[in-house]
Amino acid sequence: MKLVSLFLTAFLTENIVLTKFLGLCPLMGNSKREENAYKMGILVVLTTVLSSIISYLFYYQILVPSNTAHLRTLVFIFTIASIVGILEILIKKYFPSLYKSMGLYIPLITTNCAVLGISILTIDNAFSFLETVIYSLGSSLGFLLVIYVFSTLRIKMDRAPILKGFQGIPIAFITLGIIALLFTRYGL
Amino acid sequence: MIEIIILVALAFLFGSILIFLNACLNPLDKERDEVLKRLPGYNCGACGFGSCAGMVEAILKDKEAYLKCRPMRKEAKEEMKEYLENKKK
């Protein structure tokens, strides 16, 4: 029961994008088209779950026993970059069409702060292994939900009559702010 | 001292995993690089394949495709021909 509530908290009430404002760059950059948005979201889910599991193991098996816990940011970035590299090789081999359509955006997952943020938050909250898996899955699925919903909203926004100065990114940020306000109320 | 050892060990571990996976799964990558190195690299698109990267794909399918490259000099074409012929054997 505790795990279910942890999952729902990470997924909705403490959504990584809407309450912690992590991962805004891929959200803004990759939500112009619906199909790219959900492909990006699924890749982020894979990367986040794998990297937070491996980061957790590295942190508690190597860094804490050897008294070098201050290295965690460096080691986590290292882990994330390598996992993205491995995923890129696998995608290139088994899903060439996905590789062609995503191409440049795959290595950019490395710089998605939500991925590093989730790894660090699991350590800061002192989660157990199972909780880490559930929390990272919930948070990254929350990212997938927001990026997909947001991409459908942006398609509507492109057609709507909006003042010239607000078109594109500005109105997207305003809309995201309004959604975030709703979610802040939710969490109280 | 221990920090350096940990980081070097991790770098070695991840680096070897990446190299091993890439060599196993995408063996054509090395060949692509070799062919691309021998092209002029202007990305002019005069060959009809869009860019030099498109030309590489075409060369991997059809060995004669490099003849369509316009800015390529004669010596470079001979070098490419030599490389592709050696590749066959």
Short mmCIF file of N, CA and C in Angstrom, two decimals, chain A residues 54 58 62-63 66-68 70-71 74-75 78-79 81-83 85-86 88-90 92-94, chain B residues 2-4 6-8 10-15 17-19 21-27 29 32:
data_model
loop_
_atom_site.label_atom_id
_atom_site.label_comp_id
_atom_site.label_asym_id
_atom_site.label_seq_id
_atom_site.Cartn_x
_atom_site.Cartn_y
_atom_site.Cartn_z
N ILE A 54 21.00 1.80 -11.23
CA ILE A 54 22.45 1.63 -11.22
C ILE A 54 23.12 2.66 -10.30
N PHE A 58 25.54 1.85 -7.17
CA PHE A 58 26.88 2.45 -7.05
C PHE A 58 27.01 3.22 -5.75
N ILE A 62 29.49 1.17 -3.54
CA ILE A 62 30.85 1.64 -3.76
C ILE A 62 31.14 2.94 -3.01
N LEU A 63 30.27 3.94 -3.19
CA LEU A 63 30.63 5.27 -2.67
C LEU A 63 30.53 5.35 -1.15
N SER A 66 33.35 3.30 0.71
CA SER A 66 34.71 3.84 0.57
C SER A 66 34.77 5.29 1.02
N ASN A 67 33.67 5.81 1.65
CA ASN A 67 33.67 7.14 2.23
C ASN A 67 33.88 8.25 1.20
N THR A 68 33.31 8.08 0.01
CA THR A 68 33.47 9.10 -1.02
C THR A 68 32.09 9.53 -1.54
N HIS A 70 30.71 12.26 -1.52
CA HIS A 70 30.65 13.57 -2.17
C HIS A 70 30.85 13.48 -3.68
N LEU A 71 31.25 12.33 -4.17
CA LEU A 71 31.45 12.17 -5.62
C LEU A 71 30.16 11.84 -6.35
N LEU A 74 29.06 13.48 -9.82
CA LEU A 74 29.95 13.09 -10.90
C LEU A 74 29.65 11.66 -11.37
N VAL A 75 29.53 10.76 -10.40
CA VAL A 75 29.31 9.35 -10.74
C VAL A 75 27.94 9.16 -11.39
N PHE A 78 27.97 10.35 -14.95
CA PHE A 78 28.72 9.33 -15.66
C PHE A 78 27.83 8.14 -16.03
N THR A 79 27.07 7.68 -15.02
CA THR A 79 26.16 6.55 -15.24
C THR A 79 25.12 6.89 -16.29
N ALA A 81 25.16 9.19 -18.65
CA ALA A 81 25.73 9.33 -19.99
C ALA A 81 26.00 7.97 -20.62
N SER A 82 26.52 7.03 -19.81
CA SER A 82 26.83 5.70 -20.35
C SER A 82 25.56 4.96 -20.73
N ILE A 83 24.52 5.10 -19.90
CA ILE A 83 23.27 4.39 -20.21
C ILE A 83 22.64 4.95 -21.47
N GLY A 85 24.29 6.25 -23.88
CA GLY A 85 25.14 5.73 -24.97
C GLY A 85 24.76 4.32 -25.34
N ILE A 86 24.55 3.47 -24.32
CA ILE A 86 24.16 2.08 -24.57
C ILE A 86 22.81 2.02 -25.26
N GLU A 88 21.48 4.27 -27.12
CA GLU A 88 21.62 4.77 -28.49
C GLU A 88 22.11 3.66 -29.41
N ILE A 89 23.10 2.88 -28.94
CA ILE A 89 23.62 1.78 -29.76
C ILE A 89 22.53 0.75 -30.00
N LEU A 90 21.78 0.42 -28.94
CA LEU A 90 20.72 -0.59 -29.09
C LEU A 90 19.63 -0.11 -30.04
N LYS A 92 19.93 2.09 -32.45
CA LYS A 92 20.48 2.15 -33.80
C LYS A 92 20.41 0.78 -34.46
N LYS A 93 20.63 -0.26 -33.63
CA LYS A 93 20.64 -1.61 -34.19
C LYS A 93 19.21 -2.14 -34.41
N TYR A 94 18.35 -2.00 -33.38
CA TYR A 94 17.07 -2.70 -33.44
C TYR A 94 15.89 -1.84 -33.89
N ILE B 2 41.65 7.52 -3.37
CA ILE B 2 40.61 6.51 -3.64
C ILE B 2 39.58 7.02 -4.63
N GLU B 3 39.34 8.37 -4.61
CA GLU B 3 38.41 8.97 -5.57
C GLU B 3 38.89 8.71 -7.00
N ILE B 4 40.19 8.94 -7.20
CA ILE B 4 40.74 8.78 -8.55
C ILE B 4 40.59 7.33 -9.00
N ILE B 6 38.39 5.12 -8.02
CA ILE B 6 36.98 4.80 -8.31
C ILE B 6 36.58 5.34 -9.67
N LEU B 7 36.92 6.61 -9.93
CA LEU B 7 36.48 7.22 -11.19
C LEU B 7 37.14 6.55 -12.38
N VAL B 8 38.43 6.24 -12.27
CA VAL B 8 39.12 5.59 -13.39
C VAL B 8 38.52 4.21 -13.64
N LEU B 10 35.47 3.22 -12.96
CA LEU B 10 34.15 3.36 -13.58
C LEU B 10 34.28 3.73 -15.05
N ALA B 11 35.20 4.66 -15.34
CA ALA B 11 35.39 5.08 -16.73
C ALA B 11 35.80 3.88 -17.58
N PHE B 12 36.70 3.07 -17.04
CA PHE B 12 37.17 1.89 -17.77
C PHE B 12 36.01 0.91 -18.00
N LEU B 13 35.22 0.70 -16.95
CA LEU B 13 34.08 -0.23 -17.04
C LEU B 13 33.09 0.22 -18.11
N PHE B 14 32.63 1.48 -18.00
CA PHE B 14 31.62 1.96 -18.94
C PHE B 14 32.18 2.05 -20.35
N GLY B 15 33.43 2.53 -20.44
CA GLY B 15 34.04 2.66 -21.76
C GLY B 15 34.14 1.32 -22.46
N ILE B 17 32.31 -1.34 -21.91
CA ILE B 17 30.97 -1.83 -22.27
C ILE B 17 30.53 -1.18 -23.58
N LEU B 18 30.72 0.14 -23.68
CA LEU B 18 30.27 0.86 -24.88
C LEU B 18 31.02 0.39 -26.12
N ILE B 19 32.34 0.24 -26.00
CA ILE B 19 33.12 -0.17 -27.17
C ILE B 19 32.71 -1.57 -27.60
N LEU B 21 29.84 -3.21 -27.04
CA LEU B 21 28.49 -3.23 -27.62
C LEU B 21 28.50 -2.68 -29.04
N ASN B 22 29.19 -1.56 -29.22
CA ASN B 22 29.20 -0.93 -30.53
C ASN B 22 29.86 -1.84 -31.56
N ALA B 23 30.95 -2.50 -31.16
CA ALA B 23 31.64 -3.38 -32.11
C ALA B 23 30.77 -4.59 -32.45
N CYS B 24 30.00 -5.08 -31.48
CA CYS B 24 29.17 -6.26 -31.73
C CYS B 24 27.95 -5.93 -32.56
N LEU B 25 27.29 -4.80 -32.23
CA LEU B 25 25.97 -4.55 -32.82
C LEU B 25 26.03 -3.74 -34.09
N ASN B 26 26.94 -2.80 -34.19
CA ASN B 26 26.99 -1.97 -35.38
C ASN B 26 28.34 -2.08 -36.08
N PRO B 27 28.65 -3.25 -36.66
CA PRO B 27 29.98 -3.43 -37.25
C PRO B 27 30.22 -2.53 -38.46
N ASP B 29 29.70 0.61 -38.64
CA ASP B 29 30.06 1.98 -38.27
C ASP B 29 31.49 2.34 -38.67
N ARG B 32 31.73 2.88 -42.33
CA ARG B 32 31.13 4.17 -42.68
C ARG B 32 32.12 5.30 -42.46
#
